[in-house]
Short mmCIF file of C-alpha atoms in Angstrom, two decimals:
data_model
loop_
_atom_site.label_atom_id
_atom_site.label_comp_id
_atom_site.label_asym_id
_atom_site.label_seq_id
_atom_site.Cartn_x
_atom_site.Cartn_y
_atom_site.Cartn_z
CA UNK Y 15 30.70 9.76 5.74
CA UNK Y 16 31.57 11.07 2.30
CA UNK Y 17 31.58 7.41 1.05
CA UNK Y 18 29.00 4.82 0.63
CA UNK Y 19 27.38 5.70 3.94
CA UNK Y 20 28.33 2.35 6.48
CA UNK Y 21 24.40 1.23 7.66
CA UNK Y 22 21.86 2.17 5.07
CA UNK Y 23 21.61 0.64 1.90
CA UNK Y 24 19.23 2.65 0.39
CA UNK Y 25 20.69 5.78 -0.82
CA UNK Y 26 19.04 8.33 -2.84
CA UNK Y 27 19.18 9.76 -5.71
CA UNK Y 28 18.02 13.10 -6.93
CA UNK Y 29 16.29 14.63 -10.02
CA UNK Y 30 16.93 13.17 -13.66
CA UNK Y 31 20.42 10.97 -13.12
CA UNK Y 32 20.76 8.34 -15.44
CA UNK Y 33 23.28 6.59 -13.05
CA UNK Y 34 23.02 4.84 -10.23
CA UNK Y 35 24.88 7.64 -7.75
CA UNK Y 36 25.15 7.35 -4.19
CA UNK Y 37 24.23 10.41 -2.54
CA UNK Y 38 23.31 11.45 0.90
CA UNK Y 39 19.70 11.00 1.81
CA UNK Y 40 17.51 14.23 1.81
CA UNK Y 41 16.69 14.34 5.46
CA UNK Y 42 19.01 11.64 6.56
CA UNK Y 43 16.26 9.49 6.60
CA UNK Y 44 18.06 6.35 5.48
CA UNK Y 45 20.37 6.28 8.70
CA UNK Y 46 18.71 4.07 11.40
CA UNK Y 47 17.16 1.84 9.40
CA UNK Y 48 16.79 -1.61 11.20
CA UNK Y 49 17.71 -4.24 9.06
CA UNK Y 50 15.90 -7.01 8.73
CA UNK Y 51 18.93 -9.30 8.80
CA UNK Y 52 18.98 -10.06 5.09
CA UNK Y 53 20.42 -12.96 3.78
CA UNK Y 54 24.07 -11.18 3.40
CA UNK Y 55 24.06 -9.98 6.40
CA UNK Y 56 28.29 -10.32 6.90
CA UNK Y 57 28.81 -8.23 4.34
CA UNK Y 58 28.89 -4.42 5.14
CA UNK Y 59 27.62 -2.00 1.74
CA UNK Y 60 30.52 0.38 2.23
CA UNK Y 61 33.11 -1.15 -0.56
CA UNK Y 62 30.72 -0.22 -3.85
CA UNK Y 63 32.37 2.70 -6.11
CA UNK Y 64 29.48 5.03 -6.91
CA UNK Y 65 29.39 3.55 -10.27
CA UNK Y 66 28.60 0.34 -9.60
CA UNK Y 67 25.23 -0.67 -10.23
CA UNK Y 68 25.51 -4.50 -10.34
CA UNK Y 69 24.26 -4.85 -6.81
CA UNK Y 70 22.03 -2.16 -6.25
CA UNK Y 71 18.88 -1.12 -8.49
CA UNK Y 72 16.99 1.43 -9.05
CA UNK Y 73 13.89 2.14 -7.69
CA UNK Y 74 11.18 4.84 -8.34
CA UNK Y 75 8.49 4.94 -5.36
CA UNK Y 76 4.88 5.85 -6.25
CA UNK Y 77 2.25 6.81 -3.97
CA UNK Y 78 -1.10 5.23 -4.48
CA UNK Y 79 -4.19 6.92 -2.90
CA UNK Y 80 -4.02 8.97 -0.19
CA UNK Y 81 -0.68 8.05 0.91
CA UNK Y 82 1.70 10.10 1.75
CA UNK Y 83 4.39 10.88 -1.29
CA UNK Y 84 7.66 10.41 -0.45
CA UNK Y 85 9.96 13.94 -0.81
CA UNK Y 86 12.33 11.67 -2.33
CA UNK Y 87 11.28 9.25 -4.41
CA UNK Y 88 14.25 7.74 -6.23
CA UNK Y 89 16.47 5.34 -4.48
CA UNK Y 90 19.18 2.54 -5.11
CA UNK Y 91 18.66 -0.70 -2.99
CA UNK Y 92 20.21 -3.44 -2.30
CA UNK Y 93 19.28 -6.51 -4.77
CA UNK Y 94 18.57 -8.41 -1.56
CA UNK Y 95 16.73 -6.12 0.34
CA UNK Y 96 13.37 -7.38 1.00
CA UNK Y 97 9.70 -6.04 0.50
CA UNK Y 98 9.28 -6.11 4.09
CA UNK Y 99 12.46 -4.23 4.22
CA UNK Y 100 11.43 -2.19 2.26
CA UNK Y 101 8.49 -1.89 3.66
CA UNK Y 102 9.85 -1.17 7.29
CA UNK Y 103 11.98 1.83 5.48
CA UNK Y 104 8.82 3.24 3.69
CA UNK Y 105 6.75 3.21 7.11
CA UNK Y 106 9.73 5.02 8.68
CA UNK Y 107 10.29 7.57 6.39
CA UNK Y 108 6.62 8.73 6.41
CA UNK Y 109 6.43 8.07 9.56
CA UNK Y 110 3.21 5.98 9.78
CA UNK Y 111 1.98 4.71 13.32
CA UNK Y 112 1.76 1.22 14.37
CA UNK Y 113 -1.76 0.59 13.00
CA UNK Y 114 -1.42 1.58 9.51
CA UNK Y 115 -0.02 -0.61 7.00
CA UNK Y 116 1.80 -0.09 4.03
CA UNK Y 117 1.42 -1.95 0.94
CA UNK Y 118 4.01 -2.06 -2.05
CA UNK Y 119 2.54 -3.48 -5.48
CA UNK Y 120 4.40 -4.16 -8.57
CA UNK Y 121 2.50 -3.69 -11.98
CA UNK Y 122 -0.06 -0.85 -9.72
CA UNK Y 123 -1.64 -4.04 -8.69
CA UNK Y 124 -0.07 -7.40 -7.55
CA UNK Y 125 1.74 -7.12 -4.12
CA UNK Y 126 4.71 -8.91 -3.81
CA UNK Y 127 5.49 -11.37 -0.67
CA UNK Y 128 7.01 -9.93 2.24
CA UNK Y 129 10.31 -11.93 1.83
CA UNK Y 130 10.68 -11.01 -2.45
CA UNK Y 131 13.68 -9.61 -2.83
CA UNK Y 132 13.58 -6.26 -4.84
CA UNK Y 133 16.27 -7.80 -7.07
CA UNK Y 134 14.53 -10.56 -8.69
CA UNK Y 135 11.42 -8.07 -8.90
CA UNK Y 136 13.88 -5.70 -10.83
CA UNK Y 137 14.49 -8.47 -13.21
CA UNK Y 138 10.97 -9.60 -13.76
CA UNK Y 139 9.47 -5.89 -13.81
CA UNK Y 140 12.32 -3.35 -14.30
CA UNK Y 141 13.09 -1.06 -17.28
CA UNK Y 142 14.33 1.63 -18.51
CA UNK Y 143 16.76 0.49 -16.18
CA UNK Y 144 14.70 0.92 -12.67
CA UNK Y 145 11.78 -0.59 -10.95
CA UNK Y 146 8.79 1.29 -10.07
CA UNK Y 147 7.00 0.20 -6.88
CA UNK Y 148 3.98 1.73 -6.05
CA UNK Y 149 3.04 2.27 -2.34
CA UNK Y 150 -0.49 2.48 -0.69
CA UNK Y 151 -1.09 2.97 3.13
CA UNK Y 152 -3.69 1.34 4.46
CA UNK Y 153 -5.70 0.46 7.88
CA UNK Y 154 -6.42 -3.13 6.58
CA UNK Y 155 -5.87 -5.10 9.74
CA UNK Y 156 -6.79 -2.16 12.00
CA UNK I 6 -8.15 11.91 -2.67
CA UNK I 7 -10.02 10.37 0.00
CA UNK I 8 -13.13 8.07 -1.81
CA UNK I 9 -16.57 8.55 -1.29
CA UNK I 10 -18.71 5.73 -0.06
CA UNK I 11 -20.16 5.56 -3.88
CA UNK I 12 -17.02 5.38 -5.20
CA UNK I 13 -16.30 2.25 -2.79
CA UNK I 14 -19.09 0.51 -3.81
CA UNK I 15 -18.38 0.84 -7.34
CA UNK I 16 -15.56 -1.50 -6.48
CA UNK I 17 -17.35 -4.30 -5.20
CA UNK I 18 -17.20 -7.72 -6.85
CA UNK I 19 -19.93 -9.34 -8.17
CA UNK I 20 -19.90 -12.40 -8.43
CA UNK I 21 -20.21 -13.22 -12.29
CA UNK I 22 -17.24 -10.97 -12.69
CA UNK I 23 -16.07 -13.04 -9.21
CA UNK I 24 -16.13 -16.53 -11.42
CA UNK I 25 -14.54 -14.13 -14.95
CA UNK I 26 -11.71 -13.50 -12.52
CA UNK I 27 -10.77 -16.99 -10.70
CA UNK I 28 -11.56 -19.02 -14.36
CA UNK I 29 -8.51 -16.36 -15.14
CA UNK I 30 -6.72 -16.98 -12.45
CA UNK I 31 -6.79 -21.03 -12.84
CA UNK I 32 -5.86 -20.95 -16.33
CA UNK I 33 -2.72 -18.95 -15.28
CA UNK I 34 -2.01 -21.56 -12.27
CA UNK I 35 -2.29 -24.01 -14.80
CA UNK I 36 0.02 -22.81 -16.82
CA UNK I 37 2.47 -22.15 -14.30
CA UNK I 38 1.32 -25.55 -11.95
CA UNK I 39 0.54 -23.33 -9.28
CA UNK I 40 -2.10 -25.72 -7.77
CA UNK I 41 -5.35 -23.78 -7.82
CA UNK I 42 -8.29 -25.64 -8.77
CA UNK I 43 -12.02 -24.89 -9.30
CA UNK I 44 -14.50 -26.88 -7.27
CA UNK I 45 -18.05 -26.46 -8.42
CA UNK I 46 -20.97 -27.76 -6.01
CA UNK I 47 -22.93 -30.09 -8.19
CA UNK I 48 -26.43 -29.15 -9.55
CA UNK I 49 -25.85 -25.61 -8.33
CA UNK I 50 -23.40 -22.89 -10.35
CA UNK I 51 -21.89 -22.03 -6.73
CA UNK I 52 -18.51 -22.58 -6.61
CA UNK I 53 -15.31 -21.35 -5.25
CA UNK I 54 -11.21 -21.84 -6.10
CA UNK I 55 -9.31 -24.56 -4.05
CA UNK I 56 -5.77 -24.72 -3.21
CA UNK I 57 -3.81 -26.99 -0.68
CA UNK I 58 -0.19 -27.13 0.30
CA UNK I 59 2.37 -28.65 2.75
CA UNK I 60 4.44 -26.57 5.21
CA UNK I 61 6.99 -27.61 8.15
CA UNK I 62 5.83 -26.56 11.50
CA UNK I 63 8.25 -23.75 12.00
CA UNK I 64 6.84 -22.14 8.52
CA UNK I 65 9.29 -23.51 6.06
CA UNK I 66 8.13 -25.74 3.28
CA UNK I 67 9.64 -29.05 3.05
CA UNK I 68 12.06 -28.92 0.20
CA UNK I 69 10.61 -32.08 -1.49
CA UNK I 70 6.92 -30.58 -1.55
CA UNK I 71 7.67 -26.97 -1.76
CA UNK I 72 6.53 -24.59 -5.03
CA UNK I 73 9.78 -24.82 -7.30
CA UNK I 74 9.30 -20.81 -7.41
CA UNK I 75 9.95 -20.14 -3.74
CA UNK I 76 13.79 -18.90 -3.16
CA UNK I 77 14.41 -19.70 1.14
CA UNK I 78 16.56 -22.58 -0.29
CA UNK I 79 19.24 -22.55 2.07
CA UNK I 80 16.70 -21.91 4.98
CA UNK I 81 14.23 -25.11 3.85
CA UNK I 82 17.47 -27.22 3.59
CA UNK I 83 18.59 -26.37 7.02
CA UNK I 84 15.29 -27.51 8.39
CA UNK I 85 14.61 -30.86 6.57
CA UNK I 86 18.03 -31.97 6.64
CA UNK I 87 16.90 -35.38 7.58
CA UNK I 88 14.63 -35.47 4.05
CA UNK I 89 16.57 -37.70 2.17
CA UNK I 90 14.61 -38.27 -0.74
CA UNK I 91 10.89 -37.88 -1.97
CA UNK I 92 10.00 -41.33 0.08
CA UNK I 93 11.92 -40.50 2.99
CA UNK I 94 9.80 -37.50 3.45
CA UNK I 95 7.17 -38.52 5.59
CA UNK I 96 9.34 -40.77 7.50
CA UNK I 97 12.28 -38.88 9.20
CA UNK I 98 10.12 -35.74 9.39
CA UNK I 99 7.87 -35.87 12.39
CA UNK I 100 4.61 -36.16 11.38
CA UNK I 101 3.42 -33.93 13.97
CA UNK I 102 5.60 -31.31 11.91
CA UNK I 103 3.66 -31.56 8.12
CA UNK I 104 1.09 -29.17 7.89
CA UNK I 105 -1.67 -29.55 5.25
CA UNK I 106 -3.17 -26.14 4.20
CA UNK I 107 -6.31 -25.83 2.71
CA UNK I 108 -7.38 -22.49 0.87
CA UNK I 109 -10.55 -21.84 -0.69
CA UNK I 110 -11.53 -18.15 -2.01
CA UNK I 111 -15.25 -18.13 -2.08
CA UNK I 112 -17.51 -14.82 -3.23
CA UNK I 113 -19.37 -13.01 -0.23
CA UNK I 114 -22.63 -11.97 -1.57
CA UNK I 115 -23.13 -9.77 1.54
CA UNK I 116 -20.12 -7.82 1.08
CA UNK I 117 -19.45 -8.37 -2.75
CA UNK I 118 -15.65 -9.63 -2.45
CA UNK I 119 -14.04 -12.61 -2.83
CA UNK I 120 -13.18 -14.07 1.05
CA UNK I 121 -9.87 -16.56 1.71
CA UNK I 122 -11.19 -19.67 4.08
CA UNK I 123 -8.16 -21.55 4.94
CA UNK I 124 -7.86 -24.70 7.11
CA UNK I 125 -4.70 -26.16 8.43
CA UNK I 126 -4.41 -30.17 9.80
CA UNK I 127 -1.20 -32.52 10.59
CA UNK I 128 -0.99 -35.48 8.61
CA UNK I 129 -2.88 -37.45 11.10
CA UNK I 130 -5.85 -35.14 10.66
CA UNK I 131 -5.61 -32.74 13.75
CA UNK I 132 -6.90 -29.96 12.54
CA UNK I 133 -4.56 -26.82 13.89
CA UNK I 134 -5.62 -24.19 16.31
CA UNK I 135 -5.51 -20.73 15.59
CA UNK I 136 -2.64 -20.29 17.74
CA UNK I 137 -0.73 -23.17 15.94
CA UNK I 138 -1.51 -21.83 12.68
CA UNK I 139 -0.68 -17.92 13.43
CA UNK I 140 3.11 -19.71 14.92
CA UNK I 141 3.12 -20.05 10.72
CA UNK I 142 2.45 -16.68 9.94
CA UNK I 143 4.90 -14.16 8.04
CA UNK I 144 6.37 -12.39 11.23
CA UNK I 145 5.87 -9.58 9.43
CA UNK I 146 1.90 -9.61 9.65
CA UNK I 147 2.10 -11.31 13.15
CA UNK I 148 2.63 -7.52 15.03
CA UNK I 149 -0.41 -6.79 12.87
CA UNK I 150 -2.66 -9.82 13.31
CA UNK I 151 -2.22 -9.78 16.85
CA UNK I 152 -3.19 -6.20 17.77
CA UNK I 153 -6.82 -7.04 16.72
CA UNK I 154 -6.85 -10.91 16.17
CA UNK I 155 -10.45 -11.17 16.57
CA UNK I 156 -11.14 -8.91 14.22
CA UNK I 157 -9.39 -10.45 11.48
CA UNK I 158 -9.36 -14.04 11.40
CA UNK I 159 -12.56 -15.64 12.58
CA UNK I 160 -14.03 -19.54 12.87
CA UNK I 161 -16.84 -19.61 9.83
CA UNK I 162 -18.46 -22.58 8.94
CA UNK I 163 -18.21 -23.25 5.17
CA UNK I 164 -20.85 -21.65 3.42
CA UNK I 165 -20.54 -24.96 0.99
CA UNK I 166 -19.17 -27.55 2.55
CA UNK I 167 -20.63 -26.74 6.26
CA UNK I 168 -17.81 -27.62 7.84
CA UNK I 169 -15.77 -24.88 10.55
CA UNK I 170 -13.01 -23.12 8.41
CA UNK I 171 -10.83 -20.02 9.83
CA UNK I 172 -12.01 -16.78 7.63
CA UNK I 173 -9.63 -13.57 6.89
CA UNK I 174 -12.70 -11.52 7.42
CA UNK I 175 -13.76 -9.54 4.43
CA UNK I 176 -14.99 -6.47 5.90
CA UNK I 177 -12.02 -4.02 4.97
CA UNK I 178 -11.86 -5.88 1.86
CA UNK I 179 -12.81 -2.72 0.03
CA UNK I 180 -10.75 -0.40 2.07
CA UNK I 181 -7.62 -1.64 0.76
CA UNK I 182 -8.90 -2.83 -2.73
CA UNK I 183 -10.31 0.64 -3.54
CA UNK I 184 -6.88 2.40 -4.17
CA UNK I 185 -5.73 -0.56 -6.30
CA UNK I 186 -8.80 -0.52 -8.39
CA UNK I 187 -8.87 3.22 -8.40
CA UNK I 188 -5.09 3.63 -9.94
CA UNK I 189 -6.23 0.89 -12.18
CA UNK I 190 -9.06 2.91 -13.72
CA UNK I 191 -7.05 6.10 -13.62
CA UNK I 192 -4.77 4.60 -15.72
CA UNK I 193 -7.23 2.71 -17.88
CA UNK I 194 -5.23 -0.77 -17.05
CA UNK I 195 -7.20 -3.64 -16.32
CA UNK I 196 -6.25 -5.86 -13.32
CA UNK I 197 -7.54 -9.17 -12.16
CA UNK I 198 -9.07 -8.82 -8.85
CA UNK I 199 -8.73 -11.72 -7.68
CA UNK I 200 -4.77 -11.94 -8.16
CA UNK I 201 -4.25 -8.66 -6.64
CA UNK I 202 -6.70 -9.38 -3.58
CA UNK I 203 -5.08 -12.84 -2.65
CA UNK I 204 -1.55 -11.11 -3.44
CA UNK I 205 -2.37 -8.98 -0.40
CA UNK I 206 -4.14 -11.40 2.36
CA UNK I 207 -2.53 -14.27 1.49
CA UNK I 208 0.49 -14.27 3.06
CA UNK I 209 -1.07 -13.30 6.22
CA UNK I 210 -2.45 -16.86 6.58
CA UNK I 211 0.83 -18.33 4.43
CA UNK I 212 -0.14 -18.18 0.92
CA UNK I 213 2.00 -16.87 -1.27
CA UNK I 214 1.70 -16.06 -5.40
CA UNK I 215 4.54 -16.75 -7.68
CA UNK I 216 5.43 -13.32 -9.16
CA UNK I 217 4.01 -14.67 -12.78
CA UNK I 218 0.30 -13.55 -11.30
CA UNK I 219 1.62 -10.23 -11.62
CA UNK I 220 0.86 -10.22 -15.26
CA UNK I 221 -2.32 -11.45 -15.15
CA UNK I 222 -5.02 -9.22 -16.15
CA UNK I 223 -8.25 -8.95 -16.91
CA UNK I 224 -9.42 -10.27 -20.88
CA UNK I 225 -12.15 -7.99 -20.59
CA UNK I 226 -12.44 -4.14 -19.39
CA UNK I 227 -13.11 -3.80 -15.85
CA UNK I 228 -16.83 -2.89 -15.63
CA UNK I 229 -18.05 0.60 -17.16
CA UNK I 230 -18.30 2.95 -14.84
#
């Protein structure tokens, strides 16, 4: 799967790159990730040349706390992937258990709803031409 | 980085800084006609923020009454497709199917943090059970809520008002507010409480902010250490 992989789309990016390359994850972990059925859901994420950026962003994870960080903390999403996709792929990737729940904020303090889509939160709180989302595990409910 | 129980309690809200915060947060949903209101308890300075909204049965809002910055257009229109206009409303939509939510955010004294009492009723006044209302929830607390229901959304009478509200109880308030208040003071920004609290627990019971709240903060410096 040299090209846009066919079922993730969040692909990650390494080290300093300006651009918004699609690269294989670092430990695959972006294969297997149960969509949510977003809103596009008929149309596959294969057909984008790496240099397209006009429907993914950028986004720059940040671990709050004493969460987990994430090895790789870079990615390009989908402008209409969900928070609670989001979310579900953070959870996965760090491989939290059932009763601990994840919480992503934008501005280190105001969490977004569950059904915000990382787009429009890329156009209200991006720049420098990314988003960063913070992250903060928590046993809130438990 | 795990906090000490000192350092929690240096988060707690009191509840002057409590009223600092929601008079903050109610100019902002002024500005933005978010619906928040404050409702003082006459002769007393007690008082607590007030919001109430309309939601379809199956969790949508009705397109006529829903917050202009919501985005599940296509979804609410596929629901009310009967709603022909703004009179119409109550008419072709069952009645049995408009929800009226109440939300209040009071100050626990006991646990210094704010607490989100919410109500739901159909328009005939039939107050929902917890059942009905958790049908409304955000699926994606409902695996959560569920695993220890009891333990997170009690019956409370209104400290104020004395009547029997559902409460999101507040005792992990602090759990999950520490880190947020901790990255705040690490980086010497100051947040407003109360929109980052209700940004977290209130789409658990169906409240959602508009993203604007994210820019809210504080006028003054959270308090000295």
């Amino acid at each position: 799967m040299a090209e846009v992989e066919k079922q993730p789309s969040l692909s990650a990016q390494e080290g300093g790159r300006g651009e918004c390359g699609e690269e294989p994850s670092d430990g695959g972990a972006a294969v297997g990730v149960a969509e949510p059925a977003p809103p596009s859901a008929g149309s596959p994420v294969t057909e984008e040349p790496a240099e397209d950026t006009k429907k993914k962003i950028d986004i720059l994870l940040k671990a709050v706390g004493d969460t987990p960080i994430m090895k790789t903390k870079k990615w390009a999403v989908e402008r209409t992937r969900t928070i609670q996709g989001l979310i579900d792929f953070i959870k996965k990737f760090l491989k939290l258990v059932a009763s601990e729940q994840l919480f992503i904020y934008v501005n280190q303090s105001f969490a977004p709803s569950p059904d915000q889509e990382v787009g429009t939160l890329y156009e209200c709180f991006g720049s420098d031409g990314k988003l960063v989302l913070h992250y903060c595990k928590s046993q809130a409910w438990g | 980085m795990s906090l000490s129980l000192a350092a929690e309690d240096s988060f707690s809200l009191e509840e002057s800084r409590f009223k600092q915060c929601c008079a903050e947060f109610i100019k902002h949903s002024q500005q933005i006609g978010d619906g928040w209101e404050w409702r003082s308890i006459k002769d007393s300075a007690d008082g607590y923020m007030s919001k109430t909204q309309f939601q379809m049965k199956n969790g949508n809002t009705p397109s006529i009454l829903r917050d202009s910055t919501k985005e599940s257009d296509e979804q609410t229109l596929t629901h009310v497709e009967e709603a022909l206009d703004d009179s119409q409303v109550a008419e072709t939509c069952e009645t049995s199917e408009v929800i009226r939510y109440e939300y209040h955010v009071l100050h626990s004294s006991s646990y210094q943090v704010p607490v989100l009492y919410f109500r739901a009723c159909f328009l005939d006044g039939r107050l929902l059970t917890l059942d009905e209302i958790w049908e409304g929830i955000h699926e994606c607390y409902q695996a959560r809520l569920l695993e220890g229901p009891w333990d997170t959304i009690t019956q409370q009478e209104h400290p104020l008002l004395g009547q029997p509200f559902f409460i999101l109880h507040p005792c992990r308030t602090n759990e999950f507010m520490a880190p947020v208040l901790a990255n705040s003071r690490r980086e010497n920004r100051s947040i407003n409480y109360i929109a980052s609290w209700l940004s977290i627990v209130g789409p658990v019971v169906g409240l959602s902010l508009p993203l604007s709240y994210a820019k809210l903060v504080s006028e003054q410096n959270t308090e000295a250490d």
